């Protein structure tokens, strides 16, 4: 055991821990004889144990003091478990339908006990690769984003509450720094961690590093990420952080949570939908040309933004006489100005979303961490072709994002052949 | 004595306090027989004692737990003394020539012992009213702003250092809230605290409250003030926070300091120079038509921005391989992109400066706290005429700030007859 009381739990120690922890023991009806325990994490980043007993179940997630990155160990504070638990609880309170319940948190052990998100839930990214449509996905994720972002912003909070919350999440600086590095820096310079589908994309990766306009735009986004405390964001809202069935959508893993720009979350999700779109040609085969599925993805992109916009502005309307201090009712309670500030806010947020979404796409093609959407395309030439189209679109989106007035214009641009 | 150990000091208690505080006693050579002590604060906001002994001197500033505002007492945390002392020390370290040295700080007593800024130093605002030219003012204040803002931004700090500092200054939330109210809110609604030169400006004040475009723009600035932790700003950098002689410029009273947008400081200073300009017609008389002085003020406005720009970008150039993490050298070390990011940064900063400057002007004419530049014009009709011109210009500046490409264009607009 380390001097701070932390010890990584193996299966045997886990059972003892559960027995000694009333909240967890009670979840299992205090019966420990027929427990099924399965370790499903990779064991290099976190331990993730599924624990199923005769009368209840949960997941135990324990953070380890490092992350594994392309074969090398990268030290990473295990305090991230604290911020993950805080964000799960806060976002869960605001949107219980789409966030797993936290049963137990142990700061010393960096350990969270939470709802087991049972089969047939799968990771959304795997659903995209398999070509499965989720008719409620856009509606659910739009509700999640609208509620978690609205209620933690100055549209709902007083500046006193906001500054207190900002202070707390400033502590998650190490995870923020990881994002700064892998999203906003490494893809734009030579880095030992970068990789791409070589040699096909070598020139494309080099072009990213030498594109001054692109680097100018990325600098602006990085500054916004570091300086602007707009709302409590998830911080890593890609399609690997979402578990789905056709009827259920659950957002997990908010260990990167902090007060940052809303567009970083919305952009992460939409950017990953666009990646899923561009990967489809690599998954097409004789049985399924994926054409209809691509149409569905595009519809989901448009629906996600439009439903987010609808939900978010509806919350704003409902709460326009509420506690939020960004727009005081005595100043902004006439119809014309209320409409004007909403339109300006949502337009700026769309542009932030497109910028961050594009940055997240680029880093998944020429940075350290790639996505299974492309990685699962076995043939490198075919994979590179898909990735190149996605990269070209992302570069255009990053540079020209302020010219898009609606998500429909973005969808049209995705459909056009990439020049 | 309050339960927290705080007690306001009268002159007798002050002498006992000095005797019991080695740092202060030593400043006076441990000789207390011939002390001159003068209370120069208004005693309602802070006690400010000048203490002069045979072999040394200092000022003692003690924060009281309220501020006096148009005859009413407004509770205000005395903890502001802590943030004032922190900012004085940090800004003093970065720019010792223009910040008074702190000798002693007592958190329990909310008491700062610092350099006595001796005669012939006067408050800059009084210099403007008297029509005195300060040939080094622009150079000095530009140096102060460039150094304090650059070195506390992500152009020089790592994101770890930045987040730690942001955390600390989030504690100064009550003073931030006072700014939010008196600068960004009260002037745009009916408030018991607002006043104006009535009845002359009643319609103008009403027009401010009913101007939706103006309120849209002010909302954007308020959000930036609340959300964007760009640098450690002074927070109240008007011409009443600067003491001058022809050869010396000292910035005092940073009790509003926190991590906020740089443009708020630069705008406060330039906005107050513009107010000084528009007040001059009210101070003209047979002996001095103030025409030459107005030309000097306009030159000082242009010089302040241009020298700030020059100093700030020079610090950036010197430190482009330094620790700052906004623009990593490996990505931004080619000449073309380095120039591009600087130009974008300075253009955006000019627009922020003009926006905040305009907001600070407006609040001084229709908000709670007015400026002596106008208040000292005895004839109300004449005062109102000066104020109306300043208000019209400020409204235009707030709405059209993004159209100005240089400070010279702003100066031209000031000189034009206000429509």
mmCIF file of C-alpha atoms in Angstrom, chain A residues 63-218:
data_model
loop_
_atom_site.group_PDB
_atom_site.id
_atom_site.type_symbol
_atom_site.label_atom_id
_atom_site.label_comp_id
_atom_site.label_asym_id
_atom_site.label_seq_id
_atom_site.Cartn_x
_atom_site.Cartn_y
_atom_site.Cartn_z
ATOM 1 C CA UNK A 63 -8.095 4.922 -11.439
ATOM 2 C CA UNK A 64 -4.429 3.971 -11.625
ATOM 3 C CA UNK A 65 -1.674 6.588 -11.380
ATOM 4 C CA UNK A 66 -0.733 6.402 -15.067
ATOM 5 C CA UNK A 67 -2.201 5.848 -18.499
ATOM 6 C CA UNK A 68 -0.853 3.464 -21.095
ATOM 7 C CA UNK A 69 -0.085 5.148 -24.372
ATOM 8 C CA UNK A 70 1.261 3.300 -27.418
ATOM 9 C CA UNK A 71 3.181 0.902 -25.249
ATOM 10 C CA UNK A 72 4.634 3.513 -22.950
ATOM 11 C CA UNK A 73 3.525 4.447 -19.507
ATOM 12 C CA UNK A 74 2.472 8.070 -19.050
ATOM 13 C CA UNK A 75 2.091 9.178 -15.446
ATOM 14 C CA UNK A 76 -1.373 10.588 -14.812
ATOM 15 C CA UNK A 77 -2.860 11.665 -11.518
ATOM 16 C CA UNK A 78 -5.286 9.174 -10.045
ATOM 17 C CA UNK A 79 -7.108 12.202 -8.583
ATOM 18 C CA UNK A 80 -8.970 12.179 -11.904
ATOM 19 C CA UNK A 81 -11.332 9.684 -10.226
ATOM 20 C CA UNK A 82 -12.424 12.483 -7.902
ATOM 21 C CA UNK A 83 -13.353 14.753 -10.816
ATOM 22 C CA UNK A 84 -15.026 11.890 -12.646
ATOM 23 C CA UNK A 85 -17.169 11.132 -9.599
ATOM 24 C CA UNK A 86 -17.988 14.828 -9.101
ATOM 25 C CA UNK A 87 -19.003 15.226 -12.741
ATOM 26 C CA UNK A 88 -21.030 11.988 -12.767
ATOM 27 C CA UNK A 89 -22.927 13.150 -9.709
ATOM 28 C CA UNK A 90 -23.472 16.703 -10.962
ATOM 29 C CA UNK A 91 -24.411 15.705 -14.518
ATOM 30 C CA UNK A 92 -26.450 12.799 -13.149
ATOM 31 C CA UNK A 93 -28.430 15.176 -10.968
ATOM 32 C CA UNK A 94 -29.121 17.360 -14.015
ATOM 33 C CA UNK A 95 -29.817 14.537 -16.465
ATOM 34 C CA UNK A 96 -30.477 11.238 -14.618
ATOM 35 C CA UNK A 97 -31.843 9.497 -17.733
ATOM 36 C CA UNK A 98 -28.500 9.559 -19.513
ATOM 37 C CA UNK A 99 -25.867 9.366 -16.765
ATOM 38 C CA UNK A 100 -25.171 6.224 -14.692
ATOM 39 C CA UNK A 101 -25.891 6.564 -10.992
ATOM 40 C CA UNK A 102 -22.927 6.746 -8.598
ATOM 41 C CA UNK A 103 -23.413 4.493 -5.554
ATOM 42 C CA UNK A 104 -20.103 5.022 -3.815
ATOM 43 C CA UNK A 105 -16.922 7.065 -4.062
ATOM 44 C CA UNK A 106 -13.680 6.513 -2.161
ATOM 45 C CA UNK A 107 -11.199 9.312 -2.703
ATOM 46 C CA UNK A 108 -8.272 7.544 -1.077
ATOM 47 C CA UNK A 109 -8.740 4.462 -3.219
ATOM 48 C CA UNK A 110 -9.675 6.539 -6.339
ATOM 49 C CA UNK A 111 -12.602 4.207 -6.662
ATOM 50 C CA UNK A 112 -16.111 4.730 -7.973
ATOM 51 C CA UNK A 113 -18.992 2.273 -7.483
ATOM 52 C CA UNK A 114 -21.682 2.948 -10.059
ATOM 53 C CA UNK A 115 -24.527 1.475 -12.045
ATOM 54 C CA UNK A 116 -23.650 -1.489 -14.244
ATOM 55 C CA UNK A 117 -24.818 -0.488 -17.723
ATOM 56 C CA UNK A 118 -26.049 -3.914 -18.705
ATOM 57 C CA UNK A 119 -26.260 -5.632 -22.118
ATOM 58 C CA UNK A 120 -27.509 -5.119 -24.739
ATOM 59 C CA UNK A 121 -25.825 -1.688 -24.191
ATOM 60 C CA UNK A 122 -22.712 -1.378 -26.336
ATOM 61 C CA UNK A 123 -20.221 1.409 -26.911
ATOM 62 C CA UNK A 124 -21.767 3.730 -29.517
ATOM 63 C CA UNK A 125 -18.638 3.681 -31.662
ATOM 64 C CA UNK A 126 -18.999 -0.068 -32.093
ATOM 65 C CA UNK A 127 -22.616 0.451 -33.134
ATOM 66 C CA UNK A 128 -21.485 2.860 -35.864
ATOM 67 C CA UNK A 129 -18.941 0.357 -37.111
ATOM 68 C CA UNK A 130 -21.604 -2.358 -37.164
ATOM 69 C CA UNK A 131 -23.978 -0.061 -39.071
ATOM 70 C CA UNK A 132 -26.698 0.032 -36.424
ATOM 71 C CA UNK A 133 -29.207 2.887 -36.400
ATOM 72 C CA UNK A 134 -30.194 4.419 -33.052
ATOM 73 C CA UNK A 135 -33.398 6.326 -33.660
ATOM 74 C CA UNK A 136 -33.343 8.074 -30.263
ATOM 75 C CA UNK A 137 -29.636 8.859 -30.127
ATOM 76 C CA UNK A 138 -29.797 12.484 -31.315
ATOM 77 C CA UNK A 139 -32.736 13.232 -29.031
ATOM 78 C CA UNK A 140 -31.025 11.689 -26.007
ATOM 79 C CA UNK A 141 -27.602 13.219 -26.468
ATOM 80 C CA UNK A 142 -29.139 16.606 -27.262
ATOM 81 C CA UNK A 143 -31.049 16.422 -23.995
ATOM 82 C CA UNK A 144 -27.909 15.396 -22.096
ATOM 83 C CA UNK A 145 -25.813 18.220 -23.563
ATOM 84 C CA UNK A 146 -28.504 20.854 -23.220
ATOM 85 C CA UNK A 147 -29.211 20.056 -19.575
ATOM 86 C CA UNK A 148 -25.637 19.556 -18.359
ATOM 87 C CA UNK A 149 -24.315 22.629 -20.164
ATOM 88 C CA UNK A 150 -27.212 25.006 -19.548
ATOM 89 C CA UNK A 151 -27.523 24.358 -15.825
ATOM 90 C CA UNK A 152 -23.807 24.743 -15.149
ATOM 91 C CA UNK A 153 -23.454 27.972 -17.134
ATOM 92 C CA UNK A 154 -24.085 31.580 -16.116
ATOM 93 C CA UNK A 155 -27.432 31.273 -17.888
ATOM 94 C CA UNK A 156 -28.552 29.441 -14.752
ATOM 95 C CA UNK A 157 -25.900 30.001 -12.062
ATOM 96 C CA UNK A 158 -25.047 33.125 -10.116
ATOM 97 C CA UNK A 159 -21.488 34.314 -10.583
ATOM 98 C CA UNK A 160 -20.793 33.298 -6.962
ATOM 99 C CA UNK A 161 -21.821 29.687 -7.605
ATOM 100 C CA UNK A 162 -20.011 29.691 -10.933
ATOM 101 C CA UNK A 163 -16.680 30.934 -9.519
ATOM 102 C CA UNK A 164 -16.873 28.366 -6.685
ATOM 103 C CA UNK A 165 -17.398 25.539 -9.178
ATOM 104 C CA UNK A 166 -14.684 26.838 -11.509
ATOM 105 C CA UNK A 167 -12.279 26.867 -8.563
ATOM 106 C CA UNK A 168 -12.976 23.248 -7.726
ATOM 107 C CA UNK A 169 -12.513 21.945 -11.254
ATOM 108 C CA UNK A 170 -9.316 23.968 -11.822
ATOM 109 C CA UNK A 171 -7.857 21.085 -9.804
ATOM 110 C CA UNK A 172 -8.305 18.777 -12.794
ATOM 111 C CA UNK A 173 -5.436 20.564 -14.535
ATOM 112 C CA UNK A 174 -3.449 17.429 -15.404
ATOM 113 C CA UNK A 175 -6.262 16.000 -17.485
ATOM 114 C CA UNK A 176 -6.772 19.389 -19.157
ATOM 115 C CA UNK A 177 -3.083 19.404 -20.010
ATOM 116 C CA UNK A 178 -3.395 16.002 -21.631
ATOM 117 C CA UNK A 179 -6.131 17.383 -23.892
ATOM 118 C CA UNK A 180 -4.077 20.495 -24.649
ATOM 119 C CA UNK A 181 -1.239 18.276 -25.761
ATOM 120 C CA UNK A 182 -2.999 15.587 -27.772
ATOM 121 C CA UNK A 183 -5.751 17.738 -29.333
ATOM 122 C CA UNK A 184 -4.242 21.196 -29.771
ATOM 123 C CA UNK A 185 -0.485 20.635 -29.944
ATOM 124 C CA UNK A 186 0.912 17.266 -31.002
ATOM 125 C CA UNK A 187 -0.928 17.028 -34.358
ATOM 126 C CA UNK A 188 0.634 20.344 -35.416
ATOM 127 C CA UNK A 189 4.252 19.410 -34.700
ATOM 128 C CA UNK A 190 6.565 16.440 -34.960
ATOM 129 C CA UNK A 191 5.890 14.315 -31.897
ATOM 130 C CA UNK A 192 6.995 10.840 -30.925
ATOM 131 C CA UNK A 193 3.393 10.050 -30.056
ATOM 132 C CA UNK A 194 1.844 10.952 -33.412
ATOM 133 C CA UNK A 195 1.041 8.272 -35.916
ATOM 134 C CA UNK A 196 -0.898 7.976 -39.142
ATOM 135 C CA UNK A 197 -1.690 5.385 -41.794
ATOM 136 C CA UNK A 198 1.794 5.437 -43.258
ATOM 137 C CA UNK A 199 3.033 5.924 -45.886
ATOM 138 C CA UNK A 200 -0.321 6.912 -47.415
ATOM 139 C CA UNK A 201 -0.976 9.838 -45.103
ATOM 140 C CA UNK A 202 2.603 10.960 -44.453
ATOM 141 C CA UNK A 203 2.283 13.934 -46.764
ATOM 142 C CA UNK A 204 -1.118 14.850 -45.376
ATOM 143 C CA UNK A 205 0.248 14.802 -41.827
ATOM 144 C CA UNK A 206 3.155 16.970 -42.918
ATOM 145 C CA UNK A 207 0.741 19.384 -44.604
ATOM 146 C CA UNK A 208 -1.128 19.756 -41.300
ATOM 147 C CA UNK A 209 2.125 20.678 -39.569
ATOM 148 C CA UNK A 210 2.912 23.268 -42.247
ATOM 149 C CA UNK A 211 -0.509 24.885 -42.575
ATOM 150 C CA UNK A 212 -0.174 28.282 -40.953
ATOM 151 C CA UNK A 213 -3.834 29.246 -41.308
ATOM 152 C CA UNK A 214 -4.800 25.983 -39.617
ATOM 153 C CA UNK A 215 -2.319 26.619 -36.804
ATOM 154 C CA UNK A 216 -3.637 30.162 -36.362
ATOM 155 C CA UNK A 217 -7.165 28.814 -35.946
ATOM 156 C CA UNK A 218 -6.111 26.011 -33.605
#
